[in-house]
Each structure stands twice: as structure tokens, then as C-alpha cells.
Coordinates of N, CA and C in Angstrom, one line a residue:
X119 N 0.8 -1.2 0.0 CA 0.0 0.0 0.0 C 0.9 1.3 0.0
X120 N 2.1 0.9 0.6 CA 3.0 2.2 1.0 C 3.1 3.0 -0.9
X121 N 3.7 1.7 -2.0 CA 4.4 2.2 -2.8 C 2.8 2.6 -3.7
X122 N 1.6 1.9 -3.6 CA 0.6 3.2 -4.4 C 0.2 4.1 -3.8
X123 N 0.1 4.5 -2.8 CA 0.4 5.9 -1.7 C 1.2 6.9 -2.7
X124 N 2.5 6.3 -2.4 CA 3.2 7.0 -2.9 C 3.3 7.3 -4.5
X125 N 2.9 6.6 -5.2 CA 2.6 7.0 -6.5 C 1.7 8.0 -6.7
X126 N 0.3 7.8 -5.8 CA -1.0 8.9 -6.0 C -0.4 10.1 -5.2
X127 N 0.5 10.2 -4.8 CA 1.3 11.3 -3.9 C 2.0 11.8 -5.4
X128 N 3.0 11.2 -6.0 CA 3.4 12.1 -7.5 C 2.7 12.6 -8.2
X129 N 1.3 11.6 -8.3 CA 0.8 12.2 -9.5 C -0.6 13.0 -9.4
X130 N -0.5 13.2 -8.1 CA -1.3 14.4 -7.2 C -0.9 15.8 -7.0
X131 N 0.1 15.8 -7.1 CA 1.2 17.0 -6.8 C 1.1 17.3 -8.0
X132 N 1.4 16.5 -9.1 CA 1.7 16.6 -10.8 C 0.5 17.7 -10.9
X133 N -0.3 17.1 -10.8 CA -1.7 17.4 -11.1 C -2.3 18.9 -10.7
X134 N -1.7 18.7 -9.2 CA -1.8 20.1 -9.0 C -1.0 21.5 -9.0
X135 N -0.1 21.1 -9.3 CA 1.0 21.7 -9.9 C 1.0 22.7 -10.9
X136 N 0.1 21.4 -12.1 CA 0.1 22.0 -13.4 C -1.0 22.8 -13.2
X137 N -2.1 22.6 -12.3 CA -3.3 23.6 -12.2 C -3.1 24.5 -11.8
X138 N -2.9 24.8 -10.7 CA -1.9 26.0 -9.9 C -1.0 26.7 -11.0
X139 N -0.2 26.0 -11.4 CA 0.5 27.1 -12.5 C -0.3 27.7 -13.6
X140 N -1.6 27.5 -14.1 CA -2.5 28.0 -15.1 C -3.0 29.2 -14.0
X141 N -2.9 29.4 -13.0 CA -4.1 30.2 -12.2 C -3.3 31.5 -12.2
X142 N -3.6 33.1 -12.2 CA -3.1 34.1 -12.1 C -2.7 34.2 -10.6
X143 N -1.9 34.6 -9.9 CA -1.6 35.3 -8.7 C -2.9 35.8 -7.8
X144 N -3.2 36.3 -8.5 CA -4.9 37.1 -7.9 C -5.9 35.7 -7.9
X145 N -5.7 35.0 -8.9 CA -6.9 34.1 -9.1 C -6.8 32.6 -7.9
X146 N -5.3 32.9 -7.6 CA -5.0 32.2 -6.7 C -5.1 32.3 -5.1
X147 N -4.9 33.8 -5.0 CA -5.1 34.1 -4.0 C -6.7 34.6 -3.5
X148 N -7.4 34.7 -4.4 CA -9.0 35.1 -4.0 C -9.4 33.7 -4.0
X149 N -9.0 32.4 -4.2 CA -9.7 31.1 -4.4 C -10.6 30.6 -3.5
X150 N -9.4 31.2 -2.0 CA -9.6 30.8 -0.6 C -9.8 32.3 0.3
X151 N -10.3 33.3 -0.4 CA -10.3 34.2 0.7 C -11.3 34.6 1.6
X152 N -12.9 34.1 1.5 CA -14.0 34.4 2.1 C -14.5 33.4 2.9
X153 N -14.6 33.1 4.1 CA -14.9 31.9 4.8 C -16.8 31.3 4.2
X154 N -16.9 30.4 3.9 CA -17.9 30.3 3.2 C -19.0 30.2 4.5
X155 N -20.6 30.1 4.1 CA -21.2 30.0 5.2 C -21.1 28.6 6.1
X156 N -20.9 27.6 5.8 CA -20.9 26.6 5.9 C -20.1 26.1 7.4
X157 N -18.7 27.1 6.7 CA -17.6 27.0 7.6 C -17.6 27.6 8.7
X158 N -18.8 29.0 8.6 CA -18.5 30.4 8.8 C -19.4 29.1 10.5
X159 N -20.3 28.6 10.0 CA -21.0 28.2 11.4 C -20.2 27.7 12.8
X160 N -19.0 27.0 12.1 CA -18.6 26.6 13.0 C -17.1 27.3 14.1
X161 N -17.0 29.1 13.1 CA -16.2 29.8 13.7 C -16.9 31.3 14.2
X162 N -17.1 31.0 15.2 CA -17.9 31.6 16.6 C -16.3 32.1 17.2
X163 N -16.9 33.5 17.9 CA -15.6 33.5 18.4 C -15.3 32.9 19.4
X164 N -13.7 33.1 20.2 CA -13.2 32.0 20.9 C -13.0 30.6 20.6
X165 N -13.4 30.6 19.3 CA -13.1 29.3 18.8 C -11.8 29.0 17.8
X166 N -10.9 27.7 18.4 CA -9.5 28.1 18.2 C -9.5 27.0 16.4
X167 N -9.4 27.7 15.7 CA -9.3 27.3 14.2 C -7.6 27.5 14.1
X168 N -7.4 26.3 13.7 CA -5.6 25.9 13.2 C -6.0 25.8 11.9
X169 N -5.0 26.3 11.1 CA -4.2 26.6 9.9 C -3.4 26.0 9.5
X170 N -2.6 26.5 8.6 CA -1.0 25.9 8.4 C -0.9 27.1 7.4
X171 N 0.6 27.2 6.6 CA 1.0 28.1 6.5 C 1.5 27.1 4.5
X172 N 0.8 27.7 3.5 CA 1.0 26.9 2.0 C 2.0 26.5 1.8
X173 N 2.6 25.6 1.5 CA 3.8 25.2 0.7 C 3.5 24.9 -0.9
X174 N 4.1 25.7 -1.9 CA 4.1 25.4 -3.1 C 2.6 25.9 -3.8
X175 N 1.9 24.6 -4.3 CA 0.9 24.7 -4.9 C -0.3 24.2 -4.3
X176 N -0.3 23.8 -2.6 CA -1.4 23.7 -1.7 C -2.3 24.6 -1.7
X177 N -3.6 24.9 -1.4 CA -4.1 25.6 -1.2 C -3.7 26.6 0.3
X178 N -3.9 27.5 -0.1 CA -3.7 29.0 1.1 C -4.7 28.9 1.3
X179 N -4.7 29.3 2.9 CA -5.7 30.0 4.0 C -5.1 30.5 4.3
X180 N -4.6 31.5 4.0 CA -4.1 32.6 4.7 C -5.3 33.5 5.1
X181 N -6.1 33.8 3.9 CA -6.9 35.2 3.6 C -7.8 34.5 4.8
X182 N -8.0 33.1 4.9 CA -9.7 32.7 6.1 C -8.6 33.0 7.3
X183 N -7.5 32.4 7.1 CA -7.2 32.8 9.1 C -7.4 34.4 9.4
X184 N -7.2 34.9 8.5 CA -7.0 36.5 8.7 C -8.6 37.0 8.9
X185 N -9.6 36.4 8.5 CA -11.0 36.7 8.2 C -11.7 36.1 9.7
X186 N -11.0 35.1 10.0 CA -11.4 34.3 11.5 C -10.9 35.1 12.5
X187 N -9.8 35.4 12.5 CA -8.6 36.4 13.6 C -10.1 37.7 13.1
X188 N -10.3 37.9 12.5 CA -11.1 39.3 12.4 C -12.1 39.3 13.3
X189 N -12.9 38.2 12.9 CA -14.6 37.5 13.3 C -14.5 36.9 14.7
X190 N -13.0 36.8 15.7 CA -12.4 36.3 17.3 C -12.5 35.0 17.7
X191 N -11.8 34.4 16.5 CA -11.4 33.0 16.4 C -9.8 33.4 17.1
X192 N -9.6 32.4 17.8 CA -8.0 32.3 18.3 C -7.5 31.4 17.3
X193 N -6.3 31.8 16.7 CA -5.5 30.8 15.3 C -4.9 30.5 16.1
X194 N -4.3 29.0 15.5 CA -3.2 28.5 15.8 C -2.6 28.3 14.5
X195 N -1.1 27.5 14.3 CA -0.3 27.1 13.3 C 0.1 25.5 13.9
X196 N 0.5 24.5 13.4 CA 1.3 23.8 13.8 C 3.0 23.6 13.8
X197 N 3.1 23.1 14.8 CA 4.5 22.9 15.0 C 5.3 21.5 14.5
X198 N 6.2 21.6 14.1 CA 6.8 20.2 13.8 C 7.8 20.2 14.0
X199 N 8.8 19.5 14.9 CA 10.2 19.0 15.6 C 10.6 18.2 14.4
X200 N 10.3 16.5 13.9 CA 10.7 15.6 13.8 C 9.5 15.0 12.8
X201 N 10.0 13.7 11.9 CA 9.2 13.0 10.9 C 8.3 12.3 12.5
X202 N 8.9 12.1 13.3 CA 8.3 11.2 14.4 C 7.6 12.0 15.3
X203 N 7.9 13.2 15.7 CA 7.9 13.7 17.1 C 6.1 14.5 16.7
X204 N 5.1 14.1 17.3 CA 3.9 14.6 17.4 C 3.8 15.7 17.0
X205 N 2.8 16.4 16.0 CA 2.7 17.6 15.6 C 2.0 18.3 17.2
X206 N 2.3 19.8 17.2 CA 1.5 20.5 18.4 C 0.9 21.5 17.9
X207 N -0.2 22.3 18.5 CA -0.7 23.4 17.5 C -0.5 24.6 18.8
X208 N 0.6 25.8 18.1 CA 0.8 26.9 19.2 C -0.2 27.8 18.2
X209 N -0.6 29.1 19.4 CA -1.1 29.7 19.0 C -0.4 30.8 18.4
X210 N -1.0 31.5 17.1 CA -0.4 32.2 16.4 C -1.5 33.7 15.7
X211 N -0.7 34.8 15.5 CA -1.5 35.9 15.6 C -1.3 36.3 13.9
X212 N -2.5 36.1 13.3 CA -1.6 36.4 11.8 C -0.5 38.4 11.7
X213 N 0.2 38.1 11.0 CA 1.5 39.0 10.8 C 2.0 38.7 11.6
X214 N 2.3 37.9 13.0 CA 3.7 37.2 14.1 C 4.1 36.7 13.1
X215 N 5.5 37.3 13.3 CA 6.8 36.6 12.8 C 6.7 34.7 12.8
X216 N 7.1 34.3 11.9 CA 7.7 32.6 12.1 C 9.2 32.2 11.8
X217 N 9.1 31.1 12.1 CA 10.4 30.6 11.9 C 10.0 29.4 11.4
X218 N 11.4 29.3 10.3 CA 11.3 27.9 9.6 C 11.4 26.6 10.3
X219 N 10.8 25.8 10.2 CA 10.9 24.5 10.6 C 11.0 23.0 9.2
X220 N 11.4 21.6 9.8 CA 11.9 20.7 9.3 C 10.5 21.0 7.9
X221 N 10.8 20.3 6.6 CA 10.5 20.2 5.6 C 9.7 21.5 4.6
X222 N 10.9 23.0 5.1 CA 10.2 23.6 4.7 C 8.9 24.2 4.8
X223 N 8.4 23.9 6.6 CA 7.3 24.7 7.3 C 8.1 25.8 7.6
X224 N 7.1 26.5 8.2 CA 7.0 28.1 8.5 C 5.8 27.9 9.5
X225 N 6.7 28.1 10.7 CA 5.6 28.1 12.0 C 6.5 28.9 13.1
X226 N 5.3 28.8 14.4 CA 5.7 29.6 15.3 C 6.7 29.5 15.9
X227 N 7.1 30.1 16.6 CA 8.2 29.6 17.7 C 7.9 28.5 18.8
X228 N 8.5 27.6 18.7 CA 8.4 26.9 20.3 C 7.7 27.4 21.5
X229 N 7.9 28.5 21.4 CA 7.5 29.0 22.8 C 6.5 29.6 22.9
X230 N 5.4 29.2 22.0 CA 4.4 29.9 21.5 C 3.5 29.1 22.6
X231 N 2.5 30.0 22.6 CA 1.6 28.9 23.3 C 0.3 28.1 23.1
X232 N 1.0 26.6 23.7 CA 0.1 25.6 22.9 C -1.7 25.7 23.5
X233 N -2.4 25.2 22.1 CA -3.6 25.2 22.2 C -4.3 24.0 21.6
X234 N -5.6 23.9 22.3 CA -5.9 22.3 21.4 C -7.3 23.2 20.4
X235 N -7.2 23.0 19.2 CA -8.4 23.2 18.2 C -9.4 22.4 18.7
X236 N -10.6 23.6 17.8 CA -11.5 23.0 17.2 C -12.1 23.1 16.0
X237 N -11.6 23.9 15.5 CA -11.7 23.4 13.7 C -10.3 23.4 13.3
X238 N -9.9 22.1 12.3 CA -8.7 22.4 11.6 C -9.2 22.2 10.5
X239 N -8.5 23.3 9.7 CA -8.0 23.4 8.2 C -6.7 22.7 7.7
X240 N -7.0 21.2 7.6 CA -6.1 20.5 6.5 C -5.4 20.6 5.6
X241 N -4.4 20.3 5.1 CA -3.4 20.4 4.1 C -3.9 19.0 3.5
X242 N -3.9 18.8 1.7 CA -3.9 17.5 1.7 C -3.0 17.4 0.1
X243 N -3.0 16.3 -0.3 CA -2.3 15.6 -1.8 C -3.5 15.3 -2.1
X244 N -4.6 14.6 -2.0 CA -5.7 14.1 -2.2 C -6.9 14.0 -1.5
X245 N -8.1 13.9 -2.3 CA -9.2 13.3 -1.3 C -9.9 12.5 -2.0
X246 N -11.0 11.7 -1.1 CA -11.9 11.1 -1.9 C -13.4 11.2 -1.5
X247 N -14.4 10.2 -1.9 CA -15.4 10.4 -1.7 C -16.3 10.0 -0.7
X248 N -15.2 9.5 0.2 CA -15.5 8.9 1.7 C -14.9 9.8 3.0
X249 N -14.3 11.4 2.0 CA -13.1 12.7 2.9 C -12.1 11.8 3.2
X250 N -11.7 10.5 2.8 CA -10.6 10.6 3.4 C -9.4 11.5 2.3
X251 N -8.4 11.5 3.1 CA -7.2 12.1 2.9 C -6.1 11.5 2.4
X252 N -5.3 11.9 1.2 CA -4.0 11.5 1.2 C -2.8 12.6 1.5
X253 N -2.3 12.8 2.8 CA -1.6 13.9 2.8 C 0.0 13.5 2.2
X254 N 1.2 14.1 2.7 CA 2.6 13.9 2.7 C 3.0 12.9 2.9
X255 N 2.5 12.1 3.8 CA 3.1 10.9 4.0 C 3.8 10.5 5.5
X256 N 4.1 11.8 6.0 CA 4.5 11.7 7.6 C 3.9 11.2 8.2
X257 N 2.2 11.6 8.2 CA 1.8 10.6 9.6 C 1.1 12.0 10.3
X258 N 2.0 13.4 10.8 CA 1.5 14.2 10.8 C -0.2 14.4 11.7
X259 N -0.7 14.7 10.6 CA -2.4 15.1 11.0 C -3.0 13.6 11.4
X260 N -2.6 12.6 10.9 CA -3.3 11.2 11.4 C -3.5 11.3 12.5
X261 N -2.2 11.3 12.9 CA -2.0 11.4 14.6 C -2.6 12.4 15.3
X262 N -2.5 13.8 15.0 CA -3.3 14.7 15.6 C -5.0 14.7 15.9
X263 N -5.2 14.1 14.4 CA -6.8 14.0 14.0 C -7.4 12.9 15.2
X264 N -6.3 11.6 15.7 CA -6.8 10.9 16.5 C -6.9 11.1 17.8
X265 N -6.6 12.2 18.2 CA -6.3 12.9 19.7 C -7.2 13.7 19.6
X266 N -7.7 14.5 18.7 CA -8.6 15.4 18.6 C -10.1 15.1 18.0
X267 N -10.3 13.9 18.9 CA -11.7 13.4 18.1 C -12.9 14.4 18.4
X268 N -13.3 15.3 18.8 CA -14.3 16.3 19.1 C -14.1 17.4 18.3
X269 N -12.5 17.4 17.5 CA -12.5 18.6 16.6 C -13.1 18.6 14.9
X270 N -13.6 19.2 14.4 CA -13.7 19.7 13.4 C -12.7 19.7 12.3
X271 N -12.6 18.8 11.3 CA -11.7 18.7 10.3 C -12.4 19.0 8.7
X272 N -11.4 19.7 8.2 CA -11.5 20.3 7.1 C -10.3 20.6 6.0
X273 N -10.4 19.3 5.1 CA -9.9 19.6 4.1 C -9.6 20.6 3.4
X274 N -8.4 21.2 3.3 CA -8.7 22.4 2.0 C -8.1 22.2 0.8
X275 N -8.6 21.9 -0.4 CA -8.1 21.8 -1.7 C -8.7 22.3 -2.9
X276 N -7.9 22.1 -4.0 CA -8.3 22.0 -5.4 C -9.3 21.2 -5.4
X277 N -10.1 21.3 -6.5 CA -11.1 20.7 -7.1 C -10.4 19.7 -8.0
X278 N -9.6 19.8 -8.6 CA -8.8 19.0 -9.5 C -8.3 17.8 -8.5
X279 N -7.8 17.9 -6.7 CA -7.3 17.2 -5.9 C -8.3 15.6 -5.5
X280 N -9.2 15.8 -6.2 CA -10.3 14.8 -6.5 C -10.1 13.6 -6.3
X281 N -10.0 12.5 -5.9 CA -10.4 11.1 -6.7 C -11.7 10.4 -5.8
X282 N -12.0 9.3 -7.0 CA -13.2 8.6 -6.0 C -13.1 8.0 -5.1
X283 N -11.8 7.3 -5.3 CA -11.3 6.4 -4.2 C -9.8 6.7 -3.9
X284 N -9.5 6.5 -2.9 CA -8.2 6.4 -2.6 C -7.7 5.4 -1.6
X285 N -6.5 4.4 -2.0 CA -6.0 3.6 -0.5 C -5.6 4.3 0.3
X286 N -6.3 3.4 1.9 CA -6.0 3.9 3.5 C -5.3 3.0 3.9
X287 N -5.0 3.0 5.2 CA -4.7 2.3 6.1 C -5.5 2.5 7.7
X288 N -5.7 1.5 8.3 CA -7.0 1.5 9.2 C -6.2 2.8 10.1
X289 N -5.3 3.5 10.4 CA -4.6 4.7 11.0 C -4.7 6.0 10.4
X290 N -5.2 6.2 9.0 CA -5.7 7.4 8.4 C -7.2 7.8 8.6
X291 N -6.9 9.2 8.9 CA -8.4 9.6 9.4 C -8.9 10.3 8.8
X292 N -10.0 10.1 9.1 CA -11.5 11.2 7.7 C -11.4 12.3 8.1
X293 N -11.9 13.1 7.5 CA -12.5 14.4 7.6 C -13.8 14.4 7.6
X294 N -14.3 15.9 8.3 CA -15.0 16.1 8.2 C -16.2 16.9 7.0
X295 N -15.3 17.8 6.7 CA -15.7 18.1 5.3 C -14.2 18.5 4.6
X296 N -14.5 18.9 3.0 CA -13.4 19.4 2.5 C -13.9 20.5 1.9
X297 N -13.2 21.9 1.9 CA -13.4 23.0 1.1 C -12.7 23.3 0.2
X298 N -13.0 23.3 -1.2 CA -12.4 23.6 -2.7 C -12.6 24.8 -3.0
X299 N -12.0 25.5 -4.4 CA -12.3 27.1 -4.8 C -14.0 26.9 -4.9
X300 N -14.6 25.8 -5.5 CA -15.9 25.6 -6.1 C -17.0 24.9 -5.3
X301 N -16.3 24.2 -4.2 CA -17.4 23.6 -3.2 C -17.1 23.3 -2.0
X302 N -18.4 22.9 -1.1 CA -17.9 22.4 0.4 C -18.5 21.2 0.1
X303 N -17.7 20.4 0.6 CA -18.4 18.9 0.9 C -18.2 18.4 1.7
X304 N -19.5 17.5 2.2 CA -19.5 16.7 3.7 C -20.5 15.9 3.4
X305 N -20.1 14.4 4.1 CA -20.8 13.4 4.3 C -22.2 13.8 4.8

């Protein structure tokens, strides 16, 4: 299972890659900028909505953490030490400074202070039509997602990041819904 993982991990990236590079700057950055109603329900203030911070041709949330920090959601970012060492989510103020961490994140400082979500905004490689997820491959949000069974998960992707099916492993965990430029979906 590892090595077709890893294959729908290349040619997921491929995929979005080449889409991403057809999109203007502008077109890319409005894709994700208005918290939809859907989402909007479940960010009330004081309600701590985790992020991440784009790499490449992922989808950005920047513009919704900025629209949640407005509306008195407390953000967080996640932290990452190690391929092994448990992701943590400190809280983060959008424009705080970051520092780089292991694989090319951009997160808070250490010494930030940790918080436990309740909505996260997902990073993914893929989805399907059961929300599961194909993310990086670390392990990452698996782990988190299983600690945080009362939180709210939410994919954020391309529409193009699609498939019907994708292989799991009984350790990979669903989501809740997933948000695209074009739709929200939930079981």
C-alpha cells in the first residue's frame, strides 16, 4: 500500500501543480479568501481554528485565518520538531513573525503557546469520496486528527485534488468536510 500511496502522492502533486500554474496570482489568492457560510457556522468567536501556513501549490488559508482572527477565532499554526515527534498546534497571531521548521514549514516559535483546536484546516495531496485524505506521508495530522476526536476537520483543496477512491490504512483519518475554490463537501 506504501508504494501506491506513494505513486498517487506524485501524481497528485503533478496534477496540481500544473493547475496551480495556469491560475493568475490574484486568481490564486481570491480562491480561498472568504470563509464560506458553511464553515462560517462553526467559527464563533473564541473558537481556536488551526491553519498551516502553503507550501508550493497547496491551497492557502491565509486570507480565512485573517477573516477568523477578524470575526475572534484564536488561530493556531502547527508545530513540527521531527518525521516522528507529534505535531503541536501553538497559538499564532496572523503577521507574528515565524520561523522555519523541518521540511520547509513556516511556523511559530516553540515557545508559543500551545492550544488544542477545534476546527482544523487540512493540508492535503488528495481526497476522496468517503473525505478521506492523502496527505505527505508523515503521519503528521493522522496522529493529531486521532487525539482530537471532538475537533472539526476540514480539508482544504483544489477541485482538480479529487479522486473517487483512494487507498488507506486502518490509522488514516477522515474528515470532516473538505473545502475547494468551487465547493464544500460533507458526508
Amino acid at each position: 500500500m506504501i508504494d501506491v500511496k506513494k505513486a498517487q502522492r506524485a501524481n497528485f502533486r503533478k496534477i496540481r501543480d500544473e493547475y496551480v500554474g495556469h491560475l493568475s496570482d490574484n486568481d490564486r489568492s481570491l480562491s480561498f479568501s472568504r470563509i464560506p457560510g458553511l464553515l462560517s457556522a462553526h467559527l464563533t468567536p473564541g473558537v481556536v481554528l488551526a491553519g498551516y501556513v502553503a507550501i508550493g501549490s497547496e491551497a492557502d488559508p491565509s486570507r480565512l485565518l485573517v477573516e477568523a482572527h477578524e470575526q475572534g477565532c484564536i488561530i493556531a499554526l502547527p508545530h513540527v520538531v521531527s518525521k516522528a515527534s507529534p505535531m503541536r498546534f501553538l497559538r499564532w497571531t496572523p503577521g507574528d513573525a515565524l520561523i522555519e521548521g523541518p521540511f520547509g514549514l513556516m511556523q511559530p516559535d516553540a515557545q508559543a503557546e500551545p492550544v488544542r483546536p477545534d476546527v482544523l484546516l487540512v493540508p492535503l495531496v488528495a481526497f476522496d469520496d468517503q473525505l478521506m485524505r492523502l496527505g505527505q506521508g508523515a503521519g503528521h495530522y493522522d496522529r493529531a486528527l486521532s487525539v482530537l476526536e471532538n475537533s472539526f476537520a476540514v480539508g482544504l483543496a483544489w477541485s482538480i485534488q479529487y479522486s473517487p477512491a483512494l487507498p488507506h490504512d486502518p490509522w488514516d483519518m477522515p474528515l470532516n468536510a473538505v473545502l475547494t475554490e468551487k465547493s464544500w463537501i460533507s458526508l
